[in-house]
mmCIF file of C-alpha atoms and ligand atoms in Angstrom:
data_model
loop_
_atom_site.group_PDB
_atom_site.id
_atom_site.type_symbol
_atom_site.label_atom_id
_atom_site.label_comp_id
_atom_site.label_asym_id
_atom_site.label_seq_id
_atom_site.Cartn_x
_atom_site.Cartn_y
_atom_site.Cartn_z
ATOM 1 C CA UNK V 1 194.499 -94.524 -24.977
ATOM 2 C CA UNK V 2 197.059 -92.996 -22.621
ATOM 3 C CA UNK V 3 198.831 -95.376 -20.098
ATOM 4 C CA UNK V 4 200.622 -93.908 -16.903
ATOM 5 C CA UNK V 5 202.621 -96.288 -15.289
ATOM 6 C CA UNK V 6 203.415 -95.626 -11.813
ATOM 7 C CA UNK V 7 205.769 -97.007 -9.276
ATOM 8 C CA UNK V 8 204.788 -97.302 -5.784
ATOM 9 C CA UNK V 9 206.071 -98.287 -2.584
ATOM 10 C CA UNK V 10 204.093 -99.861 0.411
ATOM 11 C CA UNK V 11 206.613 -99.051 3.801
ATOM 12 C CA UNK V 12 205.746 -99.907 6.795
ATOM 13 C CA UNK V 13 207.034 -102.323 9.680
ATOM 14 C CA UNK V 14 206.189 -105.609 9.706
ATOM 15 C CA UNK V 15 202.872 -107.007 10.472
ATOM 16 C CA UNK V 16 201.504 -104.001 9.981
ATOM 17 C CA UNK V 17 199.286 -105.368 6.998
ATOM 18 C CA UNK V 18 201.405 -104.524 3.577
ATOM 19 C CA UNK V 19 200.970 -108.041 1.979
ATOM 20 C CA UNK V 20 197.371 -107.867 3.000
ATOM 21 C CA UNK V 21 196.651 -104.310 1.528
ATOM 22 C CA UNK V 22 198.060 -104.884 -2.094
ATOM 23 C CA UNK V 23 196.513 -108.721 -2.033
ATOM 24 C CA UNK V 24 193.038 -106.906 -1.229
ATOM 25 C CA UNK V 25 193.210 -104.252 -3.153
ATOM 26 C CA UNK V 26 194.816 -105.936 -6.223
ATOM 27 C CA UNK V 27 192.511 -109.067 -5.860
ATOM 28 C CA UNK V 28 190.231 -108.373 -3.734
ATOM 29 C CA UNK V 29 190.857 -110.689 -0.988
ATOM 30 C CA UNK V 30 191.640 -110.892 2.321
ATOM 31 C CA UNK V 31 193.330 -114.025 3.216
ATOM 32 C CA UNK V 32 194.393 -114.503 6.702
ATOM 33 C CA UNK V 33 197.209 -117.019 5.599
ATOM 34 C CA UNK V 34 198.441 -114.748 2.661
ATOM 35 C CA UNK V 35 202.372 -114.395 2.713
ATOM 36 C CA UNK V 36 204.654 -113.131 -0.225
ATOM 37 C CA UNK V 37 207.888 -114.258 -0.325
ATOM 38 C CA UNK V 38 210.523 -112.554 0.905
ATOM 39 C CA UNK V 39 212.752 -109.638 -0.294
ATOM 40 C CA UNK V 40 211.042 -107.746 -2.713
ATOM 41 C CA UNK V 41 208.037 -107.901 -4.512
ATOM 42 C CA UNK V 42 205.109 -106.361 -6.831
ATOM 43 C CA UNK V 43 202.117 -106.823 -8.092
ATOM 44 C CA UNK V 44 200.079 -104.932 -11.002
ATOM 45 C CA UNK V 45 196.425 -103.235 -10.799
ATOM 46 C CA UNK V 46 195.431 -102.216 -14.050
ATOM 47 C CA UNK V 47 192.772 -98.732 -13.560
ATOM 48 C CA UNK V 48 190.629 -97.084 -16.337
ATOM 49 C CA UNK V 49 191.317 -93.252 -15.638
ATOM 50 C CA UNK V 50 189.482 -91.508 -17.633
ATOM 51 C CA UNK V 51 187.792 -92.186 -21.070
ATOM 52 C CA UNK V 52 191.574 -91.796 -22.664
ATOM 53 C CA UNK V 53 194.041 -92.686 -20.190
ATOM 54 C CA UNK V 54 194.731 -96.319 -17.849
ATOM 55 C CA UNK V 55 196.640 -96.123 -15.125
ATOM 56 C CA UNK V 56 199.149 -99.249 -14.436
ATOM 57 C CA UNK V 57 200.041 -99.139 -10.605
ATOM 58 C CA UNK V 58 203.017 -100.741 -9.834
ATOM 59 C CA UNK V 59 202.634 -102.248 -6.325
ATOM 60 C CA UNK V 60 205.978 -102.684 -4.466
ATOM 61 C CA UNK V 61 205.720 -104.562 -1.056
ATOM 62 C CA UNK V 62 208.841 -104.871 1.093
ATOM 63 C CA UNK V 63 208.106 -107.996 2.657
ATOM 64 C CA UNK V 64 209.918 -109.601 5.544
ATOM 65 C CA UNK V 65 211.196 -106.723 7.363
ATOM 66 C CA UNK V 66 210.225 -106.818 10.744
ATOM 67 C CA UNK V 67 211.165 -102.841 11.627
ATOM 68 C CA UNK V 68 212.647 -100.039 9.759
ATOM 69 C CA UNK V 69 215.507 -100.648 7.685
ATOM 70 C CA UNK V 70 217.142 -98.037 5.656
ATOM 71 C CA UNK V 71 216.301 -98.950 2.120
ATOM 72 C CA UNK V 72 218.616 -99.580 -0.567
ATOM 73 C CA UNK V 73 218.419 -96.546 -3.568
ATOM 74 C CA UNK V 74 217.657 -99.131 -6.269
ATOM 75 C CA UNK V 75 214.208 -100.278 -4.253
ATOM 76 C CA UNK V 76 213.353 -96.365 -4.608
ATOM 77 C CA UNK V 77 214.332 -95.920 -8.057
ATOM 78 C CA UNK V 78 211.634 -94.523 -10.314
ATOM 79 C CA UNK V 79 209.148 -94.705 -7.321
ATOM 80 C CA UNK V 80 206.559 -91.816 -8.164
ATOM 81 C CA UNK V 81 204.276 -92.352 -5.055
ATOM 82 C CA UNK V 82 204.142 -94.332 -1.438
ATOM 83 C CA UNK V 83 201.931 -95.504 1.011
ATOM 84 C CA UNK V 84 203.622 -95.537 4.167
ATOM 85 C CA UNK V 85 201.380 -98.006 6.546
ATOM 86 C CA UNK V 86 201.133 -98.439 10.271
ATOM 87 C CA UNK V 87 198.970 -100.488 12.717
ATOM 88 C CA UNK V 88 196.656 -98.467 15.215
ATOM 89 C CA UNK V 89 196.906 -100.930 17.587
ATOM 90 C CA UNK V 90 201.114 -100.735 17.312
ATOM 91 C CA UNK V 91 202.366 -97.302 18.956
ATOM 92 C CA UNK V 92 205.839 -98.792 17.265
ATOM 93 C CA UNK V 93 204.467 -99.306 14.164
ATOM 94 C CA UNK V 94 203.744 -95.502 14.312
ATOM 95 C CA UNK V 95 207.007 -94.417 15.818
ATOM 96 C CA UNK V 96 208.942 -96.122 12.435
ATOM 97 C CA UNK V 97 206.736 -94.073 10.114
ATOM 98 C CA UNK V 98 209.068 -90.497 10.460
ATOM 99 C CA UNK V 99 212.357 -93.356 9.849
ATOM 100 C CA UNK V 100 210.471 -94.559 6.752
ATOM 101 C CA UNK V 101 209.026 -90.486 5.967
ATOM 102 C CA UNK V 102 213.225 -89.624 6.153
ATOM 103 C CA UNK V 103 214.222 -92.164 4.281
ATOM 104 C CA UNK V 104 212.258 -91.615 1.352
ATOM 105 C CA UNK V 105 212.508 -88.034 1.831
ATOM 106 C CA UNK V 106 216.294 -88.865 1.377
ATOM 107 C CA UNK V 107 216.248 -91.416 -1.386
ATOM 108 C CA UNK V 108 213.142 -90.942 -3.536
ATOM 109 C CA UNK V 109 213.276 -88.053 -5.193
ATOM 110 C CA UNK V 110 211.065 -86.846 -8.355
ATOM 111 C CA UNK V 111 213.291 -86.063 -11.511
ATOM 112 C CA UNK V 112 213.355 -82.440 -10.153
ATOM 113 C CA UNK V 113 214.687 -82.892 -6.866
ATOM 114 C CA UNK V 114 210.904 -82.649 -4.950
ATOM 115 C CA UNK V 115 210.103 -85.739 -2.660
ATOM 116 C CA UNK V 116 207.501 -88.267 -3.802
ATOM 117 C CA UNK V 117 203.822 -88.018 -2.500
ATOM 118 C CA UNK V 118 203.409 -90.242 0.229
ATOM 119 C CA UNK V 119 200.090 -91.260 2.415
ATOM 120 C CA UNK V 120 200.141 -92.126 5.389
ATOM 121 C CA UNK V 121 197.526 -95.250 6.428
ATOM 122 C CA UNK V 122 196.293 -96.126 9.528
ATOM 123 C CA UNK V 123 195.477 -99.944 9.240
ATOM 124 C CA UNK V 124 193.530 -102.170 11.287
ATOM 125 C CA UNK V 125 191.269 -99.767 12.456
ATOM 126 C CA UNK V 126 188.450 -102.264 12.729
ATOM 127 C CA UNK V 127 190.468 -103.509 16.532
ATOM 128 C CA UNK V 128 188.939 -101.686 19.113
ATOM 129 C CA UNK V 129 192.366 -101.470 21.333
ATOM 130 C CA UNK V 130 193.893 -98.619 19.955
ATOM 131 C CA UNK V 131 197.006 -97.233 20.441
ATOM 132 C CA UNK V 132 197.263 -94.037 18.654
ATOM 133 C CA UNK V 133 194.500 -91.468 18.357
ATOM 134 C CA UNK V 134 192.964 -89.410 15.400
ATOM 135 C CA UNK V 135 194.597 -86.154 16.724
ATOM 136 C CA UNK V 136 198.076 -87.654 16.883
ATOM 137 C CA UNK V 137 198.117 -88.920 13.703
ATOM 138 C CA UNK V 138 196.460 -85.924 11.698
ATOM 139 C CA UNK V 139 199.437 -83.710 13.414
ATOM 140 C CA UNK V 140 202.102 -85.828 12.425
ATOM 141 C CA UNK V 141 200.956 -86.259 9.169
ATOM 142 C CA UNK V 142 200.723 -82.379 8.495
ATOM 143 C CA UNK V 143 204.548 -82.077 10.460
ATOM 144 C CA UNK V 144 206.050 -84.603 8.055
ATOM 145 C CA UNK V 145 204.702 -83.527 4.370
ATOM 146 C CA UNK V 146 202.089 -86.360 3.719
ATOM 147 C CA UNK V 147 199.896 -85.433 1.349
ATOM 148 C CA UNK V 148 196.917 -86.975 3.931
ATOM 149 C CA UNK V 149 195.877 -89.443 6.166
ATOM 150 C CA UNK V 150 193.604 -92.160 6.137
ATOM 151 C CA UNK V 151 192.310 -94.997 8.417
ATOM 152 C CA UNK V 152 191.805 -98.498 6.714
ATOM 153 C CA UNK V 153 190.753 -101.983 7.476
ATOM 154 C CA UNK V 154 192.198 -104.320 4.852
ATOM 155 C CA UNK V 155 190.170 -106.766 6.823
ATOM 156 C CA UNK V 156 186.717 -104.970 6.609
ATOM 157 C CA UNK V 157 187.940 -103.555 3.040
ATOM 158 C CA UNK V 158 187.532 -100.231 4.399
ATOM 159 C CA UNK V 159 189.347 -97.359 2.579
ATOM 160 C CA UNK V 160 192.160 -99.003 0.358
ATOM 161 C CA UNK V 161 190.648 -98.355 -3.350
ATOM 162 C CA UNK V 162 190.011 -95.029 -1.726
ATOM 163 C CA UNK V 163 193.588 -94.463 -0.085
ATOM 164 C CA UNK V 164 195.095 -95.477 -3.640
ATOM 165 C CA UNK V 165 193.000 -93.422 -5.698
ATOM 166 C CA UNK V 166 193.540 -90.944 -3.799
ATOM 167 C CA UNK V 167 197.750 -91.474 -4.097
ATOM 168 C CA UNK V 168 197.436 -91.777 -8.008
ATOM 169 C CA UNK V 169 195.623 -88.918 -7.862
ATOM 170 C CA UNK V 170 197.982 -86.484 -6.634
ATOM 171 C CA UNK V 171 200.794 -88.436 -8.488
ATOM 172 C CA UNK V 172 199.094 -87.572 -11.743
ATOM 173 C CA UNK V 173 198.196 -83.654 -10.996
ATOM 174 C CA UNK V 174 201.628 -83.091 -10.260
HETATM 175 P P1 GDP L 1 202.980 -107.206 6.560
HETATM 176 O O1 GDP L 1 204.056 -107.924 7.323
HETATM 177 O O2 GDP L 1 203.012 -105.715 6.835
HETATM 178 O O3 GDP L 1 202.971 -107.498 5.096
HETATM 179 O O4 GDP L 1 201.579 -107.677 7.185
HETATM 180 P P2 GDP L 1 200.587 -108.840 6.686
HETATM 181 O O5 GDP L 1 199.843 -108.404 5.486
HETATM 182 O O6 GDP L 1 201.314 -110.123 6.636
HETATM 183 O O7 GDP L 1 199.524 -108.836 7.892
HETATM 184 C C1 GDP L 1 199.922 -109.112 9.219
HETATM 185 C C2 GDP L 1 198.736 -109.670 9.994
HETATM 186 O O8 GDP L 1 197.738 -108.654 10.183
HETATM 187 C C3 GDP L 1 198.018 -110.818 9.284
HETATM 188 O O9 GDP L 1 197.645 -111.754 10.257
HETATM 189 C C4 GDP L 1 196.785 -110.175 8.663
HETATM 190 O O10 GDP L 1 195.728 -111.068 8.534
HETATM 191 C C5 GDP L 1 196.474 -109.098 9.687
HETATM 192 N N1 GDP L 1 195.776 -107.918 9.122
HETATM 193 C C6 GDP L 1 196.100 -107.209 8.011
HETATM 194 N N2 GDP L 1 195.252 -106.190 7.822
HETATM 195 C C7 GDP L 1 194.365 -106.228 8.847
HETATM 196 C C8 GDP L 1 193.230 -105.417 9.205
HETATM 197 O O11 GDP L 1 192.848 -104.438 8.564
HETATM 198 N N3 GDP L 1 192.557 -105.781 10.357
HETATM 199 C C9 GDP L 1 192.950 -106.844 11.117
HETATM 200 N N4 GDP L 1 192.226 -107.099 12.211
HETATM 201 N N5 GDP L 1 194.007 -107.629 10.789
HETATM 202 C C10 GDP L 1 194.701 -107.325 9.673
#
């Protein structure tokens, strides 16, 4: 049995739902009250790929940052992937993702010099008062290099197993 380990990076401005995302999606939960401490932070979902090889996702949440902050290279160090998350009811939330997109673009690089794959997630799209629309989003994330979009409720637990298998995915037919 082949294990790929894999280092990724949840991004995104505060509030928008990081903590929420990796406790779902690595627990299954959705806890309303659910806070990791602050500074930096992961947490480990163990996936059967294939009948020879298990995937070890590495899930690193910046938490306490309330907008973007120009990450430090040692937090992108080794990152192979990212999910860089906004709220659709948050027009700011979606304005930080091309400061987040740059900085990785910047700092996380792939041993030969290409960037990382990153998705971009549209959370909370269970809220009816939305801020951004479909068409918006699906241009920006073509205009910046994501590899796709998707829309997610961590609430409803709509779309996250899908939005990360769909990250490891590309990481691991590159
Ligand atoms: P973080 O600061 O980005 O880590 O965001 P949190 O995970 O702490 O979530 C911020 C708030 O949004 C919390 O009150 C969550 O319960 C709420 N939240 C997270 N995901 C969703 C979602 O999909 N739908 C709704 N309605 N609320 C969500």
């Amino acid at each position: 049995m082949t294990e790929h380990l894999l280092k990724i990076l949840i991004v995104g401005d505060g509030n928008v739902g990081k903590s929420s995302f990796v406790h779902r999606y690595v627990s299954g939960q959705f806890n309303k009250t659910y806070k990791m401490t602050v500074g930096v932070d992961f947490s480990v979902k163990l996936l059967r790929w294939s009948d020879k090889e298990k995937v070890r996702l590495q899930l690193w949440d910046i938490a306490g940052q309330e907008r973007f902050i120009s990450m430090t290279r040692i937090y992108y160090k080794g990152a192979l992937g990212c999910v860089v998350m906004f709220d659709v009811t948050s027009s700011s939330s979606f304005s930080s993702c091309r400061h987040w997109k740059q900085d990785l673009d910047n700092k996380a690089m792939l041993p030969n010099g290409d960037s990382i794959p990153c998705i971009l997630v549209a959370n909370k799209c269970d809220l009816a008062h939305r801020a951004v629309s479909a068409d918006t989003i699906d241009k920006f994330s073509k205009a910046h290099g994501f590899i796709t979009w998707m829309e997610t409720s961590v609430k409803d637990n709509k779309n996250v197993e899908e939005a990360m298998r769909m990250l490891a995915q590309e990481i691991l037919s590159v």
